[in-house]
Amino acid sequence: MKKFMGLFLMAAAFVFFSCASSQQEVDSAFNNVYNTYADALITTGASNYTVKEGDTLSDIARNYYGANNAYYFPLIMLASKDVVLDPDLIEPGMKLIIPDLQANTTNEKTKPRIKSYFKEIAEVYRKKGTSVAKKTRQALLKISESL
């Protein structure tokens, strides 16, 4: 029984530290992408939003950008890069910047950079490795291709 308990604790520690280093890798990847594209975003006319209990970035994007635009949440991530590192880890009280969707996706200067940004954020989601992340990655790549 002691051997089993010891093996169980070692396995649990391995899983914990594997997840921690994976999260660190994902956080670092998000941060690198934000730093690359921070100057690409138009924030003139942006709105502000304070995260409430139960909010997700896709719900917030849907509320601001329309029912079919939930996957445009990376624009909020980029505008709020000093507040949000991983979009799956938002918390009540965070103050987000909601940039104008049209301004950022139709402006001839920003559009190509936003297109590349969505593609790179999709690759960060690949690193997350979950089934939800896979679905999100596909949606982000689709947006990138459509821009």
Backbone as JSON Lines, residues from 0, in Angstrom:
{"i":0,"aa":"M","n":[0.82,-1.2,0.0],"ca":[0.0,0.0,0.0],"c":[0.87,1.27,0.0]}
{"i":1,"aa":"K","n":[1.97,1.24,0.77],"ca":[2.87,2.4,0.81],"c":[3.5,2.65,-0.55]}
{"i":2,"aa":"K","n":[3.85,1.55,-1.26],"ca":[4.44,1.7,-2.59],"c":[3.43,2.32,-3.54]}
{"i":3,"aa":"F","n":[2.18,1.86,-3.44],"ca":[1.13,2.4,-4.32],"c":[0.93,3.88,-4.05]}
{"i":4,"aa":"M","n":[0.88,4.24,-2.78],"ca":[0.68,5.65,-2.41],"c":[1.85,6.5,-2.89]}
{"i":5,"aa":"G","n":[3.06,5.99,-2.76],"ca":[4.24,6.71,-3.23],"c":[4.2,6.91,-4.74]}
{"i":6,"aa":"L","n":[3.83,5.85,-5.46],"ca":[3.72,5.96,-6.93],"c":[2.62,6.94,-7.33]}
{"i":7,"aa":"F","n":[1.51,6.89,-6.6],"ca":[0.4,7.81,-6.88],"c":[0.84,9.26,-6.69]}
{"i":8,"aa":"L","n":[1.53,9.54,-5.6],"ca":[1.99,10.9,-5.34],"c":[3.01,11.36,-6.38]}
{"i":9,"aa":"M","n":[3.88,10.46,-6.81],"ca":[4.86,10.81,-7.84],"c":[4.15,11.11,-9.16]}
{"i":10,"aa":"A","n":[3.15,10.3,-9.5],"ca":[2.39,10.52,-10.75],"c":[1.64,11.84,-10.67]}
{"i":11,"aa":"A","n":[1.03,12.12,-9.52],"ca":[0.29,13.38,-9.36],"c":[1.24,14.57,-9.48]}
{"i":12,"aa":"A","n":[2.4,14.48,-8.89],"ca":[3.39,15.56,-8.99],"c":[3.83,15.75,-10.43]}
{"i":13,"aa":"F","n":[4.06,14.66,-11.16],"ca":[4.45,14.74,-12.57],"c":[3.38,15.46,-13.39]}
{"i":14,"aa":"V","n":[2.12,15.08,-13.18],"ca":[1.02,15.71,-13.92],"c":[0.95,17.19,-13.57]}
{"i":15,"aa":"F","n":[1.06,17.52,-12.3],"ca":[1.0,18.92,-11.86],"c":[2.11,19.73,-12.52]}
{"i":16,"aa":"F","n":[3.34,19.24,-12.46],"ca":[4.45,20.02,-13.01],"c":[4.43,20.03,-14.53]}
{"i":17,"aa":"S","n":[3.93,18.99,-15.16],"ca":[3.78,18.99,-16.62],"c":[2.78,20.05,-17.04]}
{"i":18,"aa":"C","n":[1.66,20.13,-16.34],"ca":[0.64,21.14,-16.65],"c":[1.18,22.53,-16.39]}
{"i":19,"aa":"A","n":[1.92,22.69,-15.31],"ca":[2.46,24.0,-14.97],"c":[3.43,24.47,-16.05]}
{"i":20,"aa":"S","n":[4.32,23.57,-16.5],"ca":[5.26,24.01,-17.53],"c":[4.53,24.22,-18.84]}
{"i":21,"aa":"S","n":[3.51,23.45,-19.14],"ca":[2.72,23.67,-20.35],"c":[2.04,25.03,-20.29]}
{"i":22,"aa":"Q","n":[1.47,25.37,-19.15],"ca":[0.81,26.67,-19.0],"c":[1.83,27.79,-19.14]}
{"i":23,"aa":"Q","n":[3.02,27.58,-18.6],"ca":[4.07,28.59,-18.75],"c":[4.45,28.75,-20.23]}
{"i":24,"aa":"E","n":[4.52,27.65,-20.94],"ca":[4.84,27.7,-22.37],"c":[3.75,28.45,-23.14]}
{"i":25,"aa":"V","n":[2.5,28.16,-22.81],"ca":[1.36,28.83,-23.46],"c":[1.37,30.31,-23.12]}
{"i":26,"aa":"D","n":[1.57,30.65,-21.84],"ca":[1.61,32.06,-21.43],"c":[2.72,32.81,-22.16]}
{"i":27,"aa":"S","n":[3.87,32.19,-22.26],"ca":[4.99,32.81,-22.96],"c":[4.66,33.02,-24.44]}
{"i":28,"aa":"A","n":[4.01,32.04,-25.05],"ca":[3.62,32.16,-26.47],"c":[2.61,33.28,-26.66]}
{"i":29,"aa":"F","n":[1.6,33.36,-25.79],"ca":[0.63,34.46,-25.87],"c":[1.36,35.8,-25.76]}
{"i":30,"aa":"N","n":[2.23,35.92,-24.77],"ca":[2.95,37.16,-24.53],"c":[3.79,37.56,-25.75]}
{"i":31,"aa":"N","n":[4.46,36.61,-26.36],"ca":[5.28,36.89,-27.55],"c":[4.41,37.41,-28.7]}
{"i":32,"aa":"V","n":[3.25,36.8,-28.89],"ca":[2.36,37.24,-29.97],"c":[1.84,38.64,-29.66]}
{"i":33,"aa":"Y","n":[1.44,38.88,-28.42],"ca":[0.95,40.22,-28.05],"c":[2.02,41.27,-28.34]}
{"i":34,"aa":"N","n":[3.25,40.99,-27.93],"ca":[4.33,41.96,-28.13],"c":[4.6,42.21,-29.61]}
{"i":35,"aa":"T","n":[4.42,41.21,-30.42],"ca":[4.63,41.35,-31.87],"c":[3.56,42.22,-32.52]}
{"i":36,"aa":"Y","n":[2.31,42.09,-32.06],"ca":[1.19,42.74,-32.74],"c":[0.55,43.9,-31.99]}
{"i":37,"aa":"A","n":[1.07,44.28,-30.84],"ca":[0.44,45.33,-30.02],"c":[0.24,46.63,-30.79]}
{"i":38,"aa":"D","n":[1.17,46.96,-31.65],"ca":[1.06,48.22,-32.39],"c":[0.15,48.12,-33.61]}
{"i":39,"aa":"A","n":[-0.36,46.96,-33.9],"ca":[-1.22,46.77,-35.08],"c":[-2.67,47.18,-34.83]}
{"i":40,"aa":"L","n":[-3.05,47.27,-33.59],"ca":[-4.45,47.45,-33.23],"c":[-4.86,48.92,-33.18]}
{"i":41,"aa":"I","n":[-6.03,49.21,-33.72],"ca":[-6.63,50.54,-33.6],"c":[-7.5,50.53,-32.34]}
{"i":42,"aa":"T","n":[-7.17,51.4,-31.4],"ca":[-7.96,51.45,-30.16],"c":[-8.78,52.73,-30.05]}
{"i":43,"aa":"T","n":[-8.68,53.6,-31.05],"ca":[-9.5,54.8,-31.06],"c":[-10.97,54.4,-31.05]}
{"i":44,"aa":"G","n":[-11.74,54.99,-30.16],"ca":[-13.16,54.67,-30.07],"c":[-13.47,53.36,-29.36]}
{"i":45,"aa":"A","n":[-12.46,52.77,-28.71],"ca":[-12.66,51.51,-28.0],"c":[-13.58,51.71,-26.79]}
{"i":46,"aa":"S","n":[-14.26,50.65,-26.4],"ca":[-15.09,50.64,-25.19],"c":[-14.31,49.99,-24.06]}
{"i":47,"aa":"N","n":[-14.82,50.18,-22.86],"ca":[-14.24,49.52,-21.69],"c":[-15.27,48.58,-21.1]}
{"i":48,"aa":"Y","n":[-14.79,47.49,-20.51],"ca":[-15.7,46.51,-19.91],"c":[-15.01,45.91,-18.69]}
{"i":49,"aa":"T","n":[-15.76,45.76,-17.61],"ca":[-15.26,45.1,-16.41],"c":[-15.84,43.69,-16.36]}
{"i":50,"aa":"V","n":[-14.97,42.7,-16.29],"ca":[-15.37,41.29,-16.28],"c":[-16.23,41.0,-15.05]}
{"i":51,"aa":"K","n":[-17.31,40.28,-15.31],"ca":[-18.21,39.84,-14.25],"c":[-18.1,38.33,-14.08]}
{"i":52,"aa":"E","n":[-18.55,37.83,-12.95],"ca":[-18.56,36.4,-12.68],"c":[-19.26,35.65,-13.81]}
{"i":53,"aa":"G","n":[-18.63,34.61,-14.33],"ca":[-19.23,33.79,-15.38],"c":[-18.93,34.25,-16.79]}
{"i":54,"aa":"D","n":[-18.31,35.41,-16.95],"ca":[-17.97,35.91,-18.29],"c":[-16.89,35.06,-18.94]}
{"i":55,"aa":"T","n":[-16.95,34.98,-20.26],"ca":[-15.86,34.44,-21.06],"c":[-15.55,35.5,-22.12]}
{"i":56,"aa":"L","n":[-14.36,35.47,-22.66],"ca":[-14.03,36.44,-23.69],"c":[-14.88,36.27,-24.93]}
{"i":57,"aa":"S","n":[-15.24,35.03,-25.25],"ca":[-16.1,34.83,-26.42],"c":[-17.5,35.39,-26.18]}
{"i":58,"aa":"D","n":[-18.01,35.29,-24.96],"ca":[-19.31,35.9,-24.64],"c":[-19.24,37.42,-24.74]}
{"i":59,"aa":"I","n":[-18.16,37.99,-24.26],"ca":[-17.99,39.44,-24.32],"c":[-17.89,39.88,-25.78]}
{"i":60,"aa":"A","n":[-17.12,39.14,-26.58],"ca":[-16.99,39.46,-28.01],"c":[-18.35,39.36,-28.7]}
{"i":61,"aa":"R","n":[-19.1,38.33,-28.36],"ca":[-20.45,38.15,-28.94],"c":[-21.34,39.34,-28.6]}
{"i":62,"aa":"N","n":[-21.26,39.81,-27.36],"ca":[-22.09,40.95,-26.93],"c":[-21.71,42.24,-27.65]}
{"i":63,"aa":"Y","n":[-20.42,42.45,-27.87],"ca":[-19.96,43.69,-28.5],"c":[-19.93,43.62,-30.02]}
{"i":64,"aa":"Y","n":[-19.59,42.45,-30.56],"ca":[-19.36,42.33,-32.0],"c":[-20.48,41.63,-32.76]}
{"i":65,"aa":"G","n":[-21.42,41.03,-32.06],"ca":[-22.53,40.35,-32.72],"c":[-22.49,38.85,-32.51]}
{"i":66,"aa":"A","n":[-23.65,38.23,-32.63],"ca":[-23.84,36.8,-32.32],"c":[-22.88,35.89,-33.08]}
{"i":67,"aa":"N","n":[-22.53,36.22,-34.31],"ca":[-21.68,35.36,-35.12],"c":[-20.2,35.69,-35.02]}
{"i":68,"aa":"N","n":[-19.85,36.56,-34.09],"ca":[-18.46,37.04,-34.02],"c":[-17.77,36.74,-32.69]}
{"i":69,"aa":"A","n":[-18.19,35.69,-32.02],"ca":[-17.6,35.34,-30.72],"c":[-16.11,35.04,-30.82]}
{"i":70,"aa":"Y","n":[-15.68,34.49,-31.96],"ca":[-14.27,34.12,-32.09],"c":[-13.36,35.29,-32.46]}
{"i":71,"aa":"Y","n":[-13.9,36.5,-32.45],"ca":[-13.07,37.68,-32.61],"c":[-12.52,38.16,-31.27]}
{"i":72,"aa":"F","n":[-12.69,37.34,-30.23],"ca":[-12.2,37.71,-28.9],"c":[-10.7,38.0,-28.85]}
{"i":73,"aa":"P","n":[-9.85,37.48,-29.76],"ca":[-8.43,37.84,-29.68],"c":[-8.16,39.33,-29.84]}
{"i":74,"aa":"L","n":[-9.09,40.06,-30.47],"ca":[-8.91,41.52,-30.53],"c":[-8.96,42.12,-29.13]}
{"i":75,"aa":"I","n":[-9.88,41.59,-28.32],"ca":[-9.99,42.06,-26.92],"c":[-8.73,41.67,-26.14]}
{"i":76,"aa":"M","n":[-8.25,40.45,-26.4],"ca":[-7.02,39.99,-25.74],"c":[-5.86,40.94,-26.05]}
{"i":77,"aa":"L","n":[-5.71,41.28,-27.32],"ca":[-4.59,42.14,-27.73],"c":[-4.73,43.54,-27.13]}
{"i":78,"aa":"A","n":[-5.92,44.09,-27.18],"ca":[-6.14,45.43,-26.61],"c":[-5.94,45.43,-25.09]}
{"i":79,"aa":"S","n":[-6.2,44.3,-24.47],"ca":[-6.12,44.18,-23.01],"c":[-4.91,43.36,-22.58]}
{"i":80,"aa":"K","n":[-3.86,43.37,-23.39],"ca":[-2.7,42.5,-23.16],"c":[-2.04,42.69,-21.8]}
{"i":81,"aa":"D","n":[-2.2,43.86,-21.21],"ca":[-1.62,44.09,-19.88],"c":[-2.5,43.53,-18.77]}
{"i":82,"aa":"V","n":[-3.69,43.05,-19.13],"ca":[-4.64,42.51,-18.16],"c":[-4.87,41.02,-18.38]}
{"i":83,"aa":"V","n":[-5.02,40.62,-19.64],"ca":[-5.33,39.23,-20.0],"c":[-4.13,38.6,-20.65]}
{"i":84,"aa":"L","n":[-3.63,37.53,-20.08],"ca":[-2.57,36.79,-20.73],"c":[-3.18,35.6,-21.46]}
{"i":85,"aa":"D","n":[-3.87,34.75,-20.73],"ca":[-4.54,33.59,-21.3],"c":[-6.05,33.86,-21.26]}
{"i":86,"aa":"P","n":[-6.71,33.82,-22.4],"ca":[-8.14,34.15,-22.44],"c":[-9.02,33.19,-21.62]}
{"i":87,"aa":"D","n":[-8.51,32.03,-21.32],"ca":[-9.28,31.08,-20.51],"c":[-9.15,31.35,-19.02]}
{"i":88,"aa":"L","n":[-8.35,32.35,-18.68],"ca":[-8.1,32.64,-17.26],"c":[-8.5,34.06,-16.88]}
{"i":89,"aa":"I","n":[-9.62,34.54,-17.42],"ca":[-10.07,35.87,-17.02],"c":[-10.81,35.76,-15.69]}
{"i":90,"aa":"E","n":[-10.8,36.86,-14.95],"ca":[-11.41,36.87,-13.62],"c":[-12.27,38.11,-13.45]}
{"i":91,"aa":"P","n":[-13.3,38.0,-12.61],"ca":[-14.13,39.17,-12.32],"c":[-13.28,40.34,-11.82]}
{"i":92,"aa":"G","n":[-13.64,41.52,-12.29],"ca":[-12.91,42.72,-11.89],"c":[-11.88,43.17,-12.9]}
{"i":93,"aa":"M","n":[-11.46,42.27,-13.79],"ca":[-10.5,42.68,-14.82],"c":[-11.14,43.75,-15.7]}
{"i":94,"aa":"K","n":[-10.37,44.76,-16.03],"ca":[-10.88,45.84,-16.88],"c":[-10.32,45.66,-18.29]}
{"i":95,"aa":"L","n":[-11.23,45.39,-19.22],"ca":[-10.85,45.09,-20.6],"c":[-11.1,46.27,-21.52]}
{"i":96,"aa":"I","n":[-10.33,46.31,-22.59],"ca":[-10.54,47.28,-23.66],"c":[-11.14,46.52,-24.83]}
{"i":97,"aa":"I","n":[-12.25,47.04,-25.35],"ca":[-12.94,46.39,-26.46],"c":[-12.75,47.26,-27.71]}
{"i":98,"aa":"P","n":[-11.78,46.88,-28.57],"ca":[-11.55,47.69,-29.77],"c":[-12.67,47.52,-30.78]}
{"i":99,"aa":"D","n":[-12.79,48.48,-31.66],"ca":[-13.81,48.45,-32.7],"c":[-13.47,47.35,-33.71]}
{"i":100,"aa":"L","n":[-14.39,46.43,-33.91],"ca":[-14.17,45.3,-34.83],"c":[-14.0,45.78,-36.26]}
{"i":101,"aa":"Q","n":[-14.91,46.63,-36.73],"ca":[-14.85,47.1,-38.12],"c":[-13.57,47.87,-38.41]}
{"i":102,"aa":"A","n":[-13.21,48.75,-37.5],"ca":[-12.0,49.55,-37.71],"c":[-10.76,48.68,-37.87]}
{"i":103,"aa":"N","n":[-10.71,47.59,-37.13],"ca":[-9.52,46.73,-37.15],"c":[-9.53,45.68,-38.26]}
{"i":104,"aa":"T","n":[-10.68,45.36,-38.78],"ca":[-10.73,44.3,-39.81],"c":[-10.96,44.84,-41.22]}
{"i":105,"aa":"T","n":[-11.2,46.14,-41.35],"ca":[-11.41,46.69,-42.69],"c":[-10.35,47.73,-43.08]}
{"i":106,"aa":"N","n":[-9.64,48.27,-42.12],"ca":[-8.59,49.25,-42.41],"c":[-7.47,48.56,-43.2]}
{"i":107,"aa":"E","n":[-7.09,49.12,-44.33],"ca":[-6.1,48.49,-45.2],"c":[-4.72,48.36,-44.55]}
{"i":108,"aa":"K","n":[-4.41,49.21,-43.58],"ca":[-3.12,49.1,-42.89],"c":[-3.14,48.01,-41.82]}
{"i":109,"aa":"T","n":[-4.23,47.96,-41.07],"ca":[-4.28,47.0,-39.95],"c":[-4.71,45.6,-40.38]}
{"i":110,"aa":"K","n":[-5.53,45.52,-41.4],"ca":[-6.11,44.23,-41.81],"c":[-5.06,43.12,-42.02]}
{"i":111,"aa":"P","n":[-3.97,43.35,-42.76],"ca":[-2.99,42.27,-42.95],"c":[-2.32,41.85,-41.64]}
{"i":112,"aa":"R","n":[-2.08,42.8,-40.76],"ca":[-1.45,42.47,-39.47],"c":[-2.42,41.71,-38.57]}
{"i":113,"aa":"I","n":[-3.7,42.11,-38.6],"ca":[-4.71,41.4,-37.8],"c":[-4.87,39.97,-38.33]}
{"i":114,"aa":"K","n":[-4.82,39.83,-39.63],"ca":[-4.88,38.51,-40.26],"c":[-3.74,37.62,-39.73]}
{"i":115,"aa":"S","n":[-2.52,38.14,-39.72],"ca":[-1.37,37.39,-39.21],"c":[-1.5,37.13,-37.71]}
{"i":116,"aa":"Y","n":[-2.01,38.1,-37.0],"ca":[-2.21,37.95,-35.55],"c":[-3.14,36.78,-35.25]}
{"i":117,"aa":"F","n":[-4.26,36.69,-35.95],"ca":[-5.2,35.59,-35.72],"c":[-4.55,34.24,-36.03]}
{"i":118,"aa":"K","n":[-3.74,34.21,-37.05],"ca":[-3.05,32.97,-37.41],"c":[-2.07,32.55,-36.31]}
{"i":119,"aa":"E","n":[-1.35,33.52,-35.76],"ca":[-0.4,33.19,-34.7],"c":[-1.1,32.81,-33.4]}
{"i":120,"aa":"I","n":[-2.19,33.49,-33.09],"ca":[-2.95,33.12,-31.88],"c":[-3.5,31.69,-32.04]}
{"i":121,"aa":"A","n":[-3.91,31.34,-33.25],"ca":[-4.39,29.97,-33.51],"c":[-3.29,28.96,-33.19]}
{"i":122,"aa":"E","n":[-2.06,29.29,-33.51],"ca":[-0.95,28.38,-33.21],"c":[-0.7,28.25,-31.71]}
{"i":123,"aa":"V","n":[-0.95,29.31,-30.97],"ca":[-0.83,29.21,-29.51],"c":[-1.89,28.24,-29.0]}
{"i":124,"aa":"Y","n":[-3.08,28.3,-29.57],"ca":[-4.14,27.37,-29.17],"c":[-3.76,25.92,-29.48]}
{"i":125,"aa":"R","n":[-2.97,25.71,-30.51],"ca":[-2.5,24.36,-30.81],"c":[-1.69,23.83,-29.63]}
{"i":126,"aa":"K","n":[-0.91,24.69,-29.0],"ca":[-0.09,24.3,-27.86],"c":[-0.93,23.92,-26.66]}
{"i":127,"aa":"K","n":[-2.12,24.48,-26.56],"ca":[-2.99,24.16,-25.42],"c":[-3.39,22.68,-25.46]}
{"i":128,"aa":"G","n":[-3.62,22.15,-26.67],"ca":[-3.81,20.72,-26.84],"c":[-5.13,20.12,-26.37]}
{"i":129,"aa":"T","n":[-6.11,20.92,-26.01],"ca":[-7.4,20.37,-25.59],"c":[-8.35,20.33,-26.78]}
{"i":130,"aa":"S","n":[-9.45,19.61,-26.64],"ca":[-10.42,19.55,-27.73],"c":[-11.09,20.91,-27.95]}
{"i":131,"aa":"V","n":[-11.32,21.65,-26.89],"ca":[-11.88,23.0,-27.02],"c":[-10.88,23.9,-27.73]}
{"i":132,"aa":"A","n":[-9.61,23.78,-27.38],"ca":[-8.57,24.58,-28.03],"c":[-8.48,24.24,-29.51]}
{"i":133,"aa":"K","n":[-8.67,22.98,-29.86],"ca":[-8.62,22.58,-31.27],"c":[-9.75,23.25,-32.05]}
{"i":134,"aa":"K","n":[-10.94,23.28,-31.48],"ca":[-12.09,23.93,-32.12],"c":[-11.83,25.43,-32.26]}
{"i":135,"aa":"T","n":[-11.31,26.04,-31.2],"ca":[-11.0,27.47,-31.22],"c":[-9.95,27.76,-32.27]}
{"i":136,"aa":"R","n":[-8.92,26.93,-32.34],"ca":[-7.85,27.11,-33.33],"c":[-8.43,27.11,-34.74]}
{"i":137,"aa":"Q","n":[-9.31,26.15,-35.02],"ca":[-9.91,26.08,-36.36],"c":[-10.71,27.34,-36.68]}
{"i":138,"aa":"A","n":[-11.46,27.83,-35.7],"ca":[-12.26,29.05,-35.91],"c":[-11.37,30.26,-36.15]}
{"i":139,"aa":"L","n":[-10.27,30.35,-35.41],"ca":[-9.35,31.48,-35.58],"c":[-8.65,31.43,-36.93]}
{"i":140,"aa":"L","n":[-8.28,30.22,-37.37],"ca":[-7.68,30.09,-38.7],"c":[-8.66,30.47,-39.8]}
{"i":141,"aa":"K","n":[-9.91,30.11,-39.61],"ca":[-10.94,30.46,-40.58],"c":[-11.1,31.99,-40.68]}
{"i":142,"aa":"I","n":[-11.07,32.66,-39.53],"ca":[-11.15,34.12,-39.54],"c":[-9.93,34.69,-40.25]}
{"i":143,"aa":"S","n":[-8.74,34.17,-39.94],"ca":[-7.53,34.66,-40.57],"c":[-7.61,34.53,-42.09]}
{"i":144,"aa":"E","n":[-8.11,33.41,-42.55],"ca":[-8.23,33.18,-43.99],"c":[-9.25,34.12,-44.63]}
{"i":145,"aa":"S","n":[-10.26,34.51,-43.86],"ca":[-11.32,35.36,-44.42],"c":[-10.94,36.84,-44.48]}
{"i":146,"aa":"L","n":[-9.92,37.22,-43.75],"ca":[-9.52,38.64,-43.72],"c":[-8.71,39.02,-44.96]}
